[in-house]
């Protein structure tokens, strides 16, 4: 049971990291498009 929960936490952390990176990319792109 412990092993499963640790893997789940690791997966959630990776998902959050990738989501944050994607959001950061989108924000940078939007800023580049808005600011000449």
PDB file of C-alpha atoms in Angstrom:
ATOM      1  CA  UNK A   1       0.000   0.000   0.000  1.00  0.00           C
ATOM      2  CA  UNK A   2       2.832   2.398   0.831  1.00  0.00           C
ATOM      3  CA  UNK A   3       4.543   1.721  -2.486  1.00  0.00           C
ATOM      4  CA  UNK A   4       1.389   2.486  -4.464  1.00  0.00           C
ATOM      5  CA  UNK A   5       0.814   5.798  -2.702  1.00  0.00           C
ATOM      6  CA  UNK A   6       4.422   6.897  -3.256  1.00  0.00           C
ATOM      7  CA  UNK A   7       4.155   6.099  -6.960  1.00  0.00           C
ATOM      8  CA  UNK A   8       0.873   8.021  -7.146  1.00  0.00           C
ATOM      9  CA  UNK A   9       2.485  11.046  -5.483  1.00  0.00           C
ATOM     10  CA  UNK A  10       5.430  10.852  -7.879  1.00  0.00           C
ATOM     11  CA  UNK A  11       3.104  10.689 -10.867  1.00  0.00           C
ATOM     12  CA  UNK A  12       1.065  13.635  -9.595  1.00  0.00           C
ATOM     13  CA  UNK A  13       4.248  15.636  -9.084  1.00  0.00           C
ATOM     14  CA  UNK A  14       5.415  14.895 -12.639  1.00  0.00           C
ATOM     15  CA  UNK A  15       1.989  15.829 -14.000  1.00  0.00           C
ATOM     16  CA  UNK A  16       2.006  19.116 -12.078  1.00  0.00           C
ATOM     17  CA  UNK A  17       5.518  19.891 -13.328  1.00  0.00           C
ATOM     18  CA  UNK A  18       4.604  19.257 -16.963  1.00  0.00           C
ATOM     19  CA  UNK A  19       1.408  21.305 -16.578  1.00  0.00           C
ATOM     20  CA  UNK A  20       3.348  24.180 -15.029  1.00  0.00           C
ATOM     21  CA  UNK A  21       5.912  24.044 -17.837  1.00  0.00           C
ATOM     22  CA  UNK A  22       3.129  24.049 -20.455  1.00  0.00           C
ATOM     23  CA  UNK A  23       1.328  26.960 -18.773  1.00  0.00           C
ATOM     24  CA  UNK A  24       4.628  28.862 -18.563  1.00  0.00           C
ATOM     25  CA  UNK A  25       5.223  28.273 -22.280  1.00  0.00           C
ATOM     26  CA  UNK A  26       1.715  29.487 -23.147  1.00  0.00           C
ATOM     27  CA  UNK A  27       2.130  32.618 -21.010  1.00  0.00           C
ATOM     28  CA  UNK A  28       5.504  33.417 -22.593  1.00  0.00           C
ATOM     29  CA  UNK A  29       4.033  32.922 -26.077  1.00  0.00           C
ATOM     30  CA  UNK A  30       1.035  35.117 -25.254  1.00  0.00           C
ATOM     31  CA  UNK A  31       3.310  37.818 -23.825  1.00  0.00           C
ATOM     32  CA  UNK A  32       5.467  37.694 -26.952  1.00  0.00           C
ATOM     33  CA  UNK A  33       2.366  38.014 -29.133  1.00  0.00           C
ATOM     34  CA  UNK A  34       0.915  40.932 -27.154  1.00  0.00           C
ATOM     35  CA  UNK A  35       4.141  42.882 -26.550  1.00  0.00           C
ATOM     36  CA  UNK A  36       5.718  44.009 -29.830  1.00  0.00           C
TER      37      UNK A  36
END
